[in-house]
């Protein structure tokens, strides 16, 4: 069973930056399309960004131009660089396969954007 461990969240002021990481315990990480998802209180989980096994990326309109998804297959790690953060980015962020989460969800990492 693949385990996903997200980290890097925290409290940041509007306009600030964070870099999220997700370590994947599986050995076949490189063949999977991966994504970052988020869930705000009272809302459904939504896709933030996705990256294919070949490196093609897709972003939600709400974050386009402000976030960058990347991956290091040798380290089996997925990253999300988030800049110009807004209060509406506040949520728990998760990683999983893209476009649907096929594995058990990790604990996520909390991102709070507030002054």
PDB file of C-alpha atoms in Angstrom:
ATOM      1  CA  UNK A   1       0.000   0.000   0.000  1.00  0.00           C
ATOM      2  CA  UNK A   2       1.453   3.327  -1.085  1.00  0.00           C
ATOM      3  CA  UNK A   3       1.784   5.910   1.670  1.00  0.00           C
ATOM      4  CA  UNK A   4       1.697   9.622   1.006  1.00  0.00           C
ATOM      5  CA  UNK A   5       3.228  12.067   3.470  1.00  0.00           C
ATOM      6  CA  UNK A   6       2.621  15.760   2.884  1.00  0.00           C
ATOM      7  CA  UNK A   7       4.556  18.543   4.591  1.00  0.00           C
ATOM      8  CA  UNK A   8       5.498  22.178   4.269  1.00  0.00           C
ATOM      9  CA  UNK A   9       2.279  23.894   5.239  1.00  0.00           C
ATOM     10  CA  UNK A  10       1.947  26.622   7.789  1.00  0.00           C
ATOM     11  CA  UNK A  11       0.640  30.060   8.596  1.00  0.00           C
ATOM     12  CA  UNK A  12       1.614  32.730   6.107  1.00  0.00           C
ATOM     13  CA  UNK A  13       0.542  36.286   5.460  1.00  0.00           C
ATOM     14  CA  UNK A  14      -1.258  37.235   2.260  1.00  0.00           C
ATOM     15  CA  UNK A  15       1.270  37.597  -0.522  1.00  0.00           C
ATOM     16  CA  UNK A  16       3.605  35.090   1.070  1.00  0.00           C
ATOM     17  CA  UNK A  17       4.999  31.820  -0.266  1.00  0.00           C
ATOM     18  CA  UNK A  18       5.155  28.202   0.741  1.00  0.00           C
ATOM     19  CA  UNK A  19       6.645  25.072  -0.769  1.00  0.00           C
ATOM     20  CA  UNK A  20       4.761  21.874  -0.124  1.00  0.00           C
ATOM     21  CA  UNK A  21       6.299  18.427  -0.423  1.00  0.00           C
ATOM     22  CA  UNK A  22       4.759  14.988  -0.719  1.00  0.00           C
ATOM     23  CA  UNK A  23       6.868  11.890  -0.279  1.00  0.00           C
ATOM     24  CA  UNK A  24       5.546   8.747  -1.929  1.00  0.00           C
ATOM     25  CA  UNK A  25       6.555   5.395  -0.458  1.00  0.00           C
ATOM     26  CA  UNK A  26       5.992   3.484  -3.696  1.00  0.00           C
ATOM     27  CA  UNK A  27       8.684   2.408  -6.094  1.00  0.00           C
ATOM     28  CA  UNK A  28       6.672   3.094  -9.238  1.00  0.00           C
ATOM     29  CA  UNK A  29       6.129   6.796  -8.543  1.00  0.00           C
ATOM     30  CA  UNK A  30       7.613   7.825 -11.857  1.00  0.00           C
ATOM     31  CA  UNK A  31       4.928   6.170 -13.966  1.00  0.00           C
ATOM     32  CA  UNK A  32       1.990   7.883 -12.283  1.00  0.00           C
ATOM     33  CA  UNK A  33       0.367  11.184 -13.069  1.00  0.00           C
ATOM     34  CA  UNK A  34       0.271  13.056  -9.773  1.00  0.00           C
ATOM     35  CA  UNK A  35      -1.721  15.939  -8.394  1.00  0.00           C
ATOM     36  CA  UNK A  36      -2.121  18.325  -5.513  1.00  0.00           C
ATOM     37  CA  UNK A  37      -5.597  18.694  -4.094  1.00  0.00           C
ATOM     38  CA  UNK A  38      -7.010  20.884  -1.354  1.00  0.00           C
ATOM     39  CA  UNK A  39     -10.027  20.903   0.875  1.00  0.00           C
ATOM     40  CA  UNK A  40     -11.253  23.994   2.646  1.00  0.00           C
ATOM     41  CA  UNK A  41     -13.659  23.789   5.597  1.00  0.00           C
ATOM     42  CA  UNK A  42     -17.163  22.988   4.412  1.00  0.00           C
ATOM     43  CA  UNK A  43     -16.068  22.469   0.822  1.00  0.00           C
ATOM     44  CA  UNK A  44     -15.334  19.511  -1.366  1.00  0.00           C
ATOM     45  CA  UNK A  45     -11.808  18.458  -2.166  1.00  0.00           C
ATOM     46  CA  UNK A  46     -10.629  20.051  -5.403  1.00  0.00           C
ATOM     47  CA  UNK A  47      -7.717  19.641  -7.754  1.00  0.00           C
ATOM     48  CA  UNK A  48      -5.123  22.401  -7.501  1.00  0.00           C
ATOM     49  CA  UNK A  49      -2.522  21.174  -9.984  1.00  0.00           C
ATOM     50  CA  UNK A  50      -1.545  18.027 -11.832  1.00  0.00           C
ATOM     51  CA  UNK A  51       1.606  16.755 -13.470  1.00  0.00           C
ATOM     52  CA  UNK A  52       1.866  13.819 -15.822  1.00  0.00           C
ATOM     53  CA  UNK A  53       4.575  11.198 -15.777  1.00  0.00           C
ATOM     54  CA  UNK A  54       6.080  13.073 -18.699  1.00  0.00           C
ATOM     55  CA  UNK A  55       6.085  16.414 -16.943  1.00  0.00           C
ATOM     56  CA  UNK A  56       3.084  18.113 -18.518  1.00  0.00           C
ATOM     57  CA  UNK A  57       1.228  20.280 -16.047  1.00  0.00           C
ATOM     58  CA  UNK A  58      -2.288  21.543 -15.492  1.00  0.00           C
ATOM     59  CA  UNK A  59      -3.541  24.119 -13.003  1.00  0.00           C
ATOM     60  CA  UNK A  60      -6.861  25.180 -11.596  1.00  0.00           C
ATOM     61  CA  UNK A  61      -7.863  28.627 -12.808  1.00  0.00           C
ATOM     62  CA  UNK A  62      -7.863  29.897  -9.235  1.00  0.00           C
ATOM     63  CA  UNK A  63      -4.134  29.283  -8.817  1.00  0.00           C
ATOM     64  CA  UNK A  64      -2.821  29.628 -12.362  1.00  0.00           C
ATOM     65  CA  UNK A  65       0.218  31.872 -12.470  1.00  0.00           C
ATOM     66  CA  UNK A  66       0.781  31.623  -8.735  1.00  0.00           C
ATOM     67  CA  UNK A  67       1.718  27.980  -8.198  1.00  0.00           C
ATOM     68  CA  UNK A  68       4.104  25.531  -9.793  1.00  0.00           C
ATOM     69  CA  UNK A  69       3.894  21.784  -9.512  1.00  0.00           C
ATOM     70  CA  UNK A  70       6.998  19.686  -9.986  1.00  0.00           C
ATOM     71  CA  UNK A  71       8.304  16.244  -9.250  1.00  0.00           C
ATOM     72  CA  UNK A  72      11.564  14.503  -8.467  1.00  0.00           C
ATOM     73  CA  UNK A  73      11.181  10.897  -9.531  1.00  0.00           C
ATOM     74  CA  UNK A  74      14.490   9.842  -7.997  1.00  0.00           C
ATOM     75  CA  UNK A  75      13.298  11.101  -4.626  1.00  0.00           C
ATOM     76  CA  UNK A  76       9.708   9.955  -5.251  1.00  0.00           C
ATOM     77  CA  UNK A  77       8.625  13.401  -4.161  1.00  0.00           C
ATOM     78  CA  UNK A  78       6.011  15.796  -5.467  1.00  0.00           C
ATOM     79  CA  UNK A  79       6.281  19.540  -4.861  1.00  0.00           C
ATOM     80  CA  UNK A  80       3.984  22.536  -4.976  1.00  0.00           C
ATOM     81  CA  UNK A  81       5.528  25.990  -4.946  1.00  0.00           C
ATOM     82  CA  UNK A  82       2.888  28.518  -3.989  1.00  0.00           C
ATOM     83  CA  UNK A  83       3.450  32.252  -4.330  1.00  0.00           C
ATOM     84  CA  UNK A  84       1.267  35.326  -3.862  1.00  0.00           C
ATOM     85  CA  UNK A  85      -0.903  33.393  -1.461  1.00  0.00           C
ATOM     86  CA  UNK A  86      -4.415  34.604  -0.766  1.00  0.00           C
ATOM     87  CA  UNK A  87      -6.760  33.952   2.162  1.00  0.00           C
ATOM     88  CA  UNK A  88      -8.897  31.812  -0.136  1.00  0.00           C
ATOM     89  CA  UNK A  89      -5.958  29.434  -0.510  1.00  0.00           C
ATOM     90  CA  UNK A  90      -6.478  28.386   3.099  1.00  0.00           C
ATOM     91  CA  UNK A  91      -7.124  24.641   3.130  1.00  0.00           C
ATOM     92  CA  UNK A  92      -5.632  21.260   3.862  1.00  0.00           C
ATOM     93  CA  UNK A  93      -3.481  20.230   0.926  1.00  0.00           C
ATOM     94  CA  UNK A  94      -3.120  16.634  -0.188  1.00  0.00           C
ATOM     95  CA  UNK A  95      -1.290  14.784  -2.932  1.00  0.00           C
ATOM     96  CA  UNK A  96      -2.480  11.733  -4.813  1.00  0.00           C
ATOM     97  CA  UNK A  97      -2.686  10.396  -8.325  1.00  0.00           C
ATOM     98  CA  UNK A  98      -4.226  12.620 -10.957  1.00  0.00           C
ATOM     99  CA  UNK A  99      -6.933  13.120 -12.234  1.00  0.00           C
ATOM    100  CA  UNK A 100      -8.414  10.988  -9.472  1.00  0.00           C
ATOM    101  CA  UNK A 101      -6.918   9.929  -6.193  1.00  0.00           C
ATOM    102  CA  UNK A 102      -6.394   6.193  -6.468  1.00  0.00           C
ATOM    103  CA  UNK A 103      -4.432   5.710  -3.266  1.00  0.00           C
ATOM    104  CA  UNK A 104      -5.376   6.188   0.357  1.00  0.00           C
ATOM    105  CA  UNK A 105      -5.219   9.848   1.264  1.00  0.00           C
ATOM    106  CA  UNK A 106      -2.487  11.038   3.564  1.00  0.00           C
ATOM    107  CA  UNK A 107      -2.979  13.344   6.513  1.00  0.00           C
ATOM    108  CA  UNK A 108      -2.456  16.429   4.388  1.00  0.00           C
ATOM    109  CA  UNK A 109      -0.704  19.627   5.335  1.00  0.00           C
ATOM    110  CA  UNK A 110      -2.559  22.690   6.575  1.00  0.00           C
ATOM    111  CA  UNK A 111      -2.039  25.980   4.762  1.00  0.00           C
ATOM    112  CA  UNK A 112      -3.454  29.045   6.457  1.00  0.00           C
ATOM    113  CA  UNK A 113      -3.204  32.446   4.799  1.00  0.00           C
ATOM    114  CA  UNK A 114      -4.046  35.212   7.214  1.00  0.00           C
ATOM    115  CA  UNK A 115      -2.770  38.530   8.429  1.00  0.00           C
TER     116      UNK A 115
END
